[in-house]
Amino acid sequence: MQILISVDIEGVAGVYHPEQTRAGNPEYERARRLMLAEANAAIAGAFDAGASAVYVNDSHGGFRNLPPELLDERAQAIQGKPRYLSMAAGCELGVAGMVCIGYHSRSKGRGILAHTINSFAFARIAFNGQELGELGIYGLLAGQYGVPVLAASGDDAFIEEHRALLPATEFIQVKRASGFGSGISLSPQAACAAIRAGVVRAVARASQVPVWAMAGPIEVTLQAQTPALADLFCQWPTLQRCDGERLRFTAPEVESAVRMINCLSAMSSMLR
């Protein structure tokens, strides 16, 4: 049984401030070690539950956060960009399930460091009328490959947003949000212990967790952070402007929708 672990940073215990998520400063260097520890806890839990192979998808920013020499040597790392499946890369390898560590609330949500894919570019993203954050979007992409979301960790706001969408997923709370940049966290050691135990439970029942999927076509409604960004995005001829900040497009299935969103995210750097 092969397991994919997708690891972000904003939902990691002890991470509260944007500076901790941006490479090039001491705060980030400490935060990436916290991210690494939670990744290793999830790897250990997957192997404890009988996994034969574990892939770890480095899913934050430039996708080069986890020091490979410090990652559990039993795992294989998926790093670097661009890649078509982004935070769900590895689902195409025949894995039995995906575990999402360090995930966070969607943009305009009430969680710590809440955003969706690109905080500069996107205010809201909806698929067929359902507003989604990163777990929802990449959970659907995993579902297109027949891969269920077995477990996910983060803060309480993130968990509350996703329980109804993924009722069979094992959610692991490592901190409580009291604001965008504040909250109450477990110690890193306690968070890692909770993640390891939660992943053991989740992987042990992998065959019982249903795949979450959405049949195409997918109508994507996207609210840009500014009208200027909507101007930029609508240079793409297939996008339709709805109003000053909103636009929409239709994709044949989830993967095409995600790839288009990530292209728009890359385009947004022109206006930074």
mmCIF file of C-alpha atoms in Angstrom:
data_model
loop_
_atom_site.group_PDB
_atom_site.id
_atom_site.type_symbol
_atom_site.label_atom_id
_atom_site.label_comp_id
_atom_site.label_asym_id
_atom_site.label_seq_id
_atom_site.Cartn_x
_atom_site.Cartn_y
_atom_site.Cartn_z
ATOM 1 C CA MET A 1 0.000 0.000 0.000
ATOM 2 C CA GLN A 2 1.477 3.328 -1.130
ATOM 3 C CA ILE A 3 0.558 6.596 0.595
ATOM 4 C CA LEU A 4 0.977 10.211 -0.531
ATOM 5 C CA ILE A 5 1.608 12.924 2.078
ATOM 6 C CA SER A 6 1.087 16.523 0.911
ATOM 7 C CA VAL A 7 2.693 19.042 3.278
ATOM 8 C CA ASP A 8 1.936 22.775 3.509
ATOM 9 C CA ILE A 9 3.258 25.164 6.171
ATOM 10 C CA GLU A 10 0.508 27.577 7.299
ATOM 11 C CA GLY A 11 -1.359 24.894 9.258
ATOM 12 C CA VAL A 12 1.729 23.659 11.113
ATOM 13 C CA ALA A 13 1.777 24.035 14.916
ATOM 14 C CA GLY A 14 3.628 27.196 15.947
ATOM 15 C CA VAL A 15 3.217 28.986 12.598
ATOM 16 C CA TYR A 16 1.244 32.265 12.761
ATOM 17 C CA HIS A 17 2.886 34.999 10.699
ATOM 18 C CA PRO A 18 3.493 35.439 6.934
ATOM 19 C CA GLU A 19 7.200 35.963 7.639
ATOM 20 C CA GLN A 20 7.382 32.351 8.809
ATOM 21 C CA THR A 21 6.198 31.200 5.372
ATOM 22 C CA ARG A 22 8.647 33.222 3.233
ATOM 23 C CA ALA A 23 12.124 31.970 2.448
ATOM 24 C CA GLY A 24 15.114 34.144 3.213
ATOM 25 C CA ASN A 25 14.765 34.917 6.919
ATOM 26 C CA PRO A 26 15.396 33.163 10.260
ATOM 27 C CA GLU A 27 11.677 32.871 11.063
ATOM 28 C CA TYR A 28 11.155 30.800 7.914
ATOM 29 C CA GLU A 29 14.137 28.586 8.695
ATOM 30 C CA ARG A 30 12.598 27.718 12.064
ATOM 31 C CA ALA A 31 9.144 27.198 10.560
ATOM 32 C CA ARG A 32 10.405 24.860 7.844
ATOM 33 C CA ARG A 33 11.927 22.671 10.595
ATOM 34 C CA LEU A 34 8.508 22.528 12.268
ATOM 35 C CA MET A 35 7.031 21.586 8.884
ATOM 36 C CA LEU A 36 9.676 18.899 8.476
ATOM 37 C CA ALA A 37 8.937 17.426 11.915
ATOM 38 C CA GLU A 38 5.213 17.134 11.119
ATOM 39 C CA ALA A 39 6.010 15.566 7.744
ATOM 40 C CA ASN A 40 8.238 12.996 9.436
ATOM 41 C CA ALA A 41 5.522 12.261 12.012
ATOM 42 C CA ALA A 42 3.056 11.575 9.197
ATOM 43 C CA ILE A 43 5.589 9.353 7.404
ATOM 44 C CA ALA A 44 6.139 7.367 10.603
ATOM 45 C CA GLY A 45 2.396 6.985 11.084
ATOM 46 C CA ALA A 46 1.912 5.731 7.524
ATOM 47 C CA PHE A 47 4.616 3.089 7.938
ATOM 48 C CA ASP A 48 3.304 2.154 11.390
ATOM 49 C CA ALA A 49 -0.041 1.394 9.720
ATOM 50 C CA GLY A 50 1.507 -0.844 7.091
ATOM 51 C CA ALA A 51 2.402 1.395 4.155
ATOM 52 C CA SER A 52 4.860 -0.184 1.732
ATOM 53 C CA ALA A 53 5.958 3.151 0.244
ATOM 54 C CA VAL A 54 5.407 6.807 1.117
ATOM 55 C CA TYR A 55 5.735 9.813 -1.180
ATOM 56 C CA VAL A 56 6.013 13.275 0.373
ATOM 57 C CA ASN A 57 4.795 16.185 -1.734
ATOM 58 C CA ASP A 58 6.429 19.476 -0.661
ATOM 59 C CA SER A 59 3.390 21.714 -1.220
ATOM 60 C CA HIS A 60 4.281 25.204 0.001
ATOM 61 C CA GLY A 61 5.454 28.181 -2.041
ATOM 62 C CA GLY A 62 8.268 27.147 -4.366
ATOM 63 C CA PHE A 63 7.816 23.494 -3.307
ATOM 64 C CA ARG A 64 11.413 23.349 -2.001
ATOM 65 C CA ASN A 65 10.951 23.711 1.752
ATOM 66 C CA LEU A 66 11.672 20.268 3.205
ATOM 67 C CA PRO A 67 15.423 19.610 3.559
ATOM 68 C CA PRO A 68 15.619 16.208 1.811
ATOM 69 C CA GLU A 69 18.594 15.079 3.896
ATOM 70 C CA LEU A 70 16.483 15.445 7.064
ATOM 71 C CA LEU A 71 13.369 13.735 5.729
ATOM 72 C CA ASP A 72 12.665 10.202 6.983
ATOM 73 C CA GLU A 73 14.894 8.104 4.730
ATOM 74 C CA ARG A 74 12.085 5.628 4.035
ATOM 75 C CA ALA A 75 10.109 8.274 2.130
ATOM 76 C CA GLN A 76 10.550 9.657 -1.386
ATOM 77 C CA ALA A 77 10.266 13.437 -1.852
ATOM 78 C CA ILE A 78 8.317 15.203 -4.607
ATOM 79 C CA GLN A 79 9.722 18.728 -4.879
ATOM 80 C CA GLY A 80 10.077 21.608 -7.335
ATOM 81 C CA LYS A 81 7.747 23.317 -9.789
ATOM 82 C CA PRO A 82 5.977 23.639 -12.132
ATOM 83 C CA ARG A 83 4.137 20.333 -12.023
ATOM 84 C CA TYR A 84 0.698 19.614 -13.413
ATOM 85 C CA LEU A 85 -0.896 18.229 -10.242
ATOM 86 C CA SER A 86 0.742 20.764 -7.904
ATOM 87 C CA MET A 87 -0.186 19.986 -4.272
ATOM 88 C CA ALA A 88 -1.690 16.648 -5.350
ATOM 89 C CA ALA A 89 1.330 15.488 -7.380
ATOM 90 C CA GLY A 90 1.888 11.817 -6.597
ATOM 91 C CA CYS A 91 -1.765 10.841 -6.974
ATOM 92 C CA GLU A 92 -0.877 9.540 -10.423
ATOM 93 C CA LEU A 93 1.519 6.974 -8.901
ATOM 94 C CA GLY A 94 -1.150 4.511 -7.809
ATOM 95 C CA VAL A 95 -1.332 5.545 -4.157
ATOM 96 C CA ALA A 96 -4.086 4.242 -1.876
ATOM 97 C CA GLY A 97 -4.727 7.591 -0.204
ATOM 98 C CA MET A 98 -3.539 11.135 0.401
ATOM 99 C CA VAL A 99 -2.703 12.667 3.789
ATOM 100 C CA CYS A 100 -2.625 16.489 3.996
ATOM 101 C CA ILE A 101 -0.410 18.007 6.696
ATOM 102 C CA GLY A 102 -0.163 21.688 7.649
ATOM 103 C CA TYR A 103 -3.202 22.753 5.619
ATOM 104 C CA HIS A 104 -5.211 25.902 6.337
ATOM 105 C CA SER A 105 -8.510 27.740 6.007
ATOM 106 C CA ARG A 106 -9.625 29.113 2.635
ATOM 107 C CA SER A 107 -9.292 32.751 1.597
ATOM 108 C CA LYS A 108 -11.673 34.993 3.578
ATOM 109 C CA GLY A 109 -11.961 32.209 6.154
ATOM 110 C CA ARG A 110 -11.331 32.655 9.872
ATOM 111 C CA GLY A 111 -8.278 30.466 10.163
ATOM 112 C CA ILE A 112 -4.635 31.323 10.728
ATOM 113 C CA LEU A 113 -2.975 32.632 7.523
ATOM 114 C CA ALA A 114 -6.137 31.814 5.554
ATOM 115 C CA HIS A 115 -5.771 31.939 1.765
ATOM 116 C CA THR A 116 -6.418 29.884 -1.344
ATOM 117 C CA ILE A 117 -3.419 28.956 -3.527
ATOM 118 C CA ASN A 118 -2.153 32.528 -3.977
ATOM 119 C CA SER A 119 -3.013 35.163 -1.376
ATOM 120 C CA PHE A 120 -1.995 38.002 -3.693
ATOM 121 C CA ALA A 121 -4.159 36.798 -6.585
ATOM 122 C CA PHE A 122 -7.325 35.070 -5.370
ATOM 123 C CA ALA A 123 -10.053 36.126 -2.948
ATOM 124 C CA ARG A 124 -12.487 33.266 -3.606
ATOM 125 C CA ILE A 125 -12.637 30.175 -5.813
ATOM 126 C CA ALA A 126 -15.753 28.058 -6.399
ATOM 127 C CA PHE A 127 -16.269 24.876 -8.424
ATOM 128 C CA ASN A 128 -19.844 24.438 -9.683
ATOM 129 C CA GLY A 129 -21.011 26.927 -7.054
ATOM 130 C CA GLN A 130 -19.150 25.313 -4.126
ATOM 131 C CA GLU A 131 -16.585 27.655 -2.564
ATOM 132 C CA LEU A 132 -13.390 25.734 -1.903
ATOM 133 C CA GLY A 133 -10.029 26.103 -0.228
ATOM 134 C CA GLU A 134 -6.881 24.177 -1.031
ATOM 135 C CA LEU A 135 -7.984 20.934 0.624
ATOM 136 C CA GLY A 136 -11.245 21.017 -1.313
ATOM 137 C CA ILE A 137 -9.586 21.786 -4.637
ATOM 138 C CA TYR A 138 -6.776 19.280 -4.322
ATOM 139 C CA GLY A 139 -9.011 16.725 -2.633
ATOM 140 C CA LEU A 140 -11.184 16.812 -5.766
ATOM 141 C CA LEU A 141 -8.097 16.524 -7.955
ATOM 142 C CA ALA A 142 -6.988 13.482 -5.964
ATOM 143 C CA GLY A 143 -10.492 12.105 -6.390
ATOM 144 C CA GLN A 144 -10.193 12.349 -10.164
ATOM 145 C CA TYR A 145 -7.325 9.856 -9.814
ATOM 146 C CA GLY A 146 -9.364 7.616 -7.499
ATOM 147 C CA VAL A 147 -7.427 8.699 -4.396
ATOM 148 C CA PRO A 148 -9.303 9.473 -1.147
ATOM 149 C CA VAL A 149 -8.222 12.085 1.407
ATOM 150 C CA LEU A 150 -7.430 9.916 4.432
ATOM 151 C CA ALA A 151 -6.318 12.557 6.948
ATOM 152 C CA ALA A 152 -5.650 16.289 7.244
ATOM 153 C CA SER A 153 -4.093 18.469 9.944
ATOM 154 C CA GLY A 154 -4.367 22.170 10.712
ATOM 155 C CA ASP A 155 -6.289 24.585 12.908
ATOM 156 C CA ASP A 156 -9.875 24.387 14.137
ATOM 157 C CA ALA A 157 -11.248 26.819 11.519
ATOM 158 C CA PHE A 158 -9.742 24.749 8.725
ATOM 159 C CA ILE A 159 -11.275 21.588 10.163
ATOM 160 C CA GLU A 160 -14.692 23.186 10.623
ATOM 161 C CA GLU A 161 -14.707 24.303 6.977
ATOM 162 C CA HIS A 162 -14.033 20.812 5.667
ATOM 163 C CA ARG A 163 -15.828 18.312 7.920
ATOM 164 C CA ALA A 164 -19.034 18.380 5.862
ATOM 165 C CA LEU A 165 -17.138 18.044 2.573
ATOM 166 C CA LEU A 166 -14.987 15.145 3.787
ATOM 167 C CA PRO A 167 -16.896 13.410 6.603
ATOM 168 C CA ALA A 168 -14.795 10.222 6.484
ATOM 169 C CA THR A 169 -11.448 12.058 6.667
ATOM 170 C CA GLU A 170 -9.452 11.894 9.917
ATOM 171 C CA PHE A 171 -8.935 15.524 10.971
ATOM 172 C CA ILE A 172 -6.073 16.313 13.352
ATOM 173 C CA GLN A 173 -6.197 19.663 15.160
ATOM 174 C CA VAL A 174 -2.802 21.087 16.105
ATOM 175 C CA LYS A 175 -3.819 24.679 16.937
ATOM 176 C CA ARG A 176 -6.810 26.972 17.514
ATOM 177 C CA ALA A 177 -7.272 30.176 15.564
ATOM 178 C CA SER A 178 -8.109 33.406 17.362
ATOM 179 C CA GLY A 179 -7.303 35.602 14.354
ATOM 180 C CA PHE A 180 -5.525 35.663 11.014
ATOM 181 C CA GLY A 181 -2.159 35.862 12.750
ATOM 182 C CA SER A 182 -2.846 34.533 16.236
ATOM 183 C CA GLY A 183 -3.976 31.417 18.045
ATOM 184 C CA ILE A 184 -3.189 28.725 20.578
ATOM 185 C CA SER A 185 -0.930 25.876 19.475
ATOM 186 C CA LEU A 186 0.062 22.488 20.721
ATOM 187 C CA SER A 187 3.771 22.153 21.321
ATOM 188 C CA PRO A 188 5.619 20.818 18.280
ATOM 189 C CA GLN A 189 6.191 17.555 20.112
ATOM 190 C CA ALA A 190 2.514 17.141 21.006
ATOM 191 C CA ALA A 191 1.444 18.089 17.475
ATOM 192 C CA CYS A 192 3.766 15.475 15.977
ATOM 193 C CA ALA A 193 2.476 12.813 18.365
ATOM 194 C CA ALA A 194 -1.128 13.658 17.416
ATOM 195 C CA ILE A 195 -0.296 13.559 13.708
ATOM 196 C CA ARG A 196 1.472 10.221 13.938
ATOM 197 C CA ALA A 197 -1.427 8.649 15.855
ATOM 198 C CA GLY A 198 -4.031 10.195 13.531
ATOM 199 C CA VAL A 199 -2.266 8.990 10.406
ATOM 200 C CA VAL A 200 -2.024 5.480 11.845
ATOM 201 C CA ARG A 201 -5.800 5.464 12.349
ATOM 202 C CA ALA A 202 -6.467 6.929 8.914
ATOM 203 C CA VAL A 203 -4.182 4.657 6.904
ATOM 204 C CA ALA A 204 -5.421 1.570 8.755
ATOM 205 C CA ARG A 205 -8.917 2.264 7.407
ATOM 206 C CA ALA A 206 -7.884 3.526 3.975
ATOM 207 C CA SER A 207 -10.066 1.022 2.132
ATOM 208 C CA GLN A 208 -13.144 2.376 3.942
ATOM 209 C CA VAL A 209 -12.680 6.044 3.008
ATOM 210 C CA PRO A 210 -14.647 7.042 -0.094
ATOM 211 C CA VAL A 211 -13.164 9.073 -2.914
ATOM 212 C CA TRP A 212 -14.475 12.644 -3.143
ATOM 213 C CA ALA A 213 -15.047 13.588 -6.758
ATOM 214 C CA MET A 214 -16.888 16.096 -8.921
ATOM 215 C CA ALA A 215 -18.016 15.200 -12.426
ATOM 216 C CA GLY A 216 -17.255 17.597 -15.243
ATOM 217 C CA PRO A 217 -17.783 19.988 -16.764
ATOM 218 C CA ILE A 218 -16.566 22.267 -13.972
ATOM 219 C CA GLU A 219 -17.667 25.903 -13.936
ATOM 220 C CA VAL A 220 -15.032 27.826 -12.019
ATOM 221 C CA THR A 221 -15.991 31.171 -10.517
ATOM 222 C CA LEU A 222 -12.978 33.130 -9.354
ATOM 223 C CA GLN A 223 -12.861 36.413 -7.455
ATOM 224 C CA ALA A 224 -9.570 38.206 -7.948
ATOM 225 C CA GLN A 225 -8.123 40.305 -5.156
ATOM 226 C CA THR A 226 -8.335 43.474 -7.297
ATOM 227 C CA PRO A 227 -9.955 44.655 -10.549
ATOM 228 C CA ALA A 228 -6.452 45.013 -12.005
ATOM 229 C CA LEU A 229 -5.848 41.307 -11.515
ATOM 230 C CA ALA A 230 -9.201 40.524 -13.128
ATOM 231 C CA ASP A 231 -8.121 42.706 -16.069
ATOM 232 C CA LEU A 232 -4.951 40.648 -16.350
ATOM 233 C CA PHE A 233 -6.624 37.253 -16.043
ATOM 234 C CA CYS A 234 -9.233 38.100 -18.666
ATOM 235 C CA GLN A 235 -6.499 38.584 -21.239
ATOM 236 C CA TRP A 236 -7.030 34.817 -21.512
ATOM 237 C CA PRO A 237 -9.723 34.634 -24.252
ATOM 238 C CA THR A 238 -11.776 31.807 -22.709
ATOM 239 C CA LEU A 239 -12.367 33.677 -19.433
ATOM 240 C CA GLN A 240 -15.593 35.643 -19.011
ATOM 241 C CA ARG A 241 -15.709 38.769 -16.843
ATOM 242 C CA CYS A 242 -18.619 38.816 -14.383
ATOM 243 C CA ASP A 243 -17.958 42.163 -12.659
ATOM 244 C CA GLY A 244 -15.039 44.219 -11.403
ATOM 245 C CA GLU A 245 -13.280 41.374 -9.581
ATOM 246 C CA ARG A 246 -15.090 38.187 -10.606
ATOM 247 C CA LEU A 247 -14.615 36.012 -13.671
ATOM 248 C CA ARG A 248 -15.558 32.520 -14.715
ATOM 249 C CA PHE A 249 -14.526 29.757 -17.073
ATOM 250 C CA THR A 250 -15.564 26.183 -17.773
ATOM 251 C CA ALA A 251 -13.182 23.236 -17.710
ATOM 252 C CA PRO A 252 -13.938 19.673 -18.852
ATOM 253 C CA GLU A 253 -12.808 18.172 -15.532
ATOM 254 C CA VAL A 254 -11.091 19.054 -12.263
ATOM 255 C CA GLU A 255 -7.501 18.671 -13.440
ATOM 256 C CA SER A 256 -8.024 21.147 -16.280
ATOM 257 C CA ALA A 257 -9.637 23.598 -13.849
ATOM 258 C CA VAL A 258 -6.717 23.331 -11.426
ATOM 259 C CA ARG A 259 -4.136 23.753 -14.159
ATOM 260 C CA MET A 260 -5.899 26.897 -15.384
ATOM 261 C CA ILE A 261 -6.026 28.340 -11.850
ATOM 262 C CA ASN A 262 -2.324 27.701 -11.401
ATOM 263 C CA CYS A 263 -1.590 29.393 -14.732
ATOM 264 C CA LEU A 264 -3.525 32.453 -13.524
ATOM 265 C CA SER A 265 -1.579 32.343 -10.253
ATOM 266 C CA ALA A 266 1.667 32.445 -12.217
ATOM 267 C CA MET A 267 0.358 35.318 -14.373
ATOM 268 C CA SER A 268 -0.417 37.392 -11.287
ATOM 269 C CA SER A 269 3.309 37.895 -10.638
ATOM 270 C CA MET A 270 3.247 40.495 -13.437
ATOM 271 C CA LEU A 271 1.377 42.882 -11.131
ATOM 272 C CA ARG A 272 3.331 42.342 -7.937
#
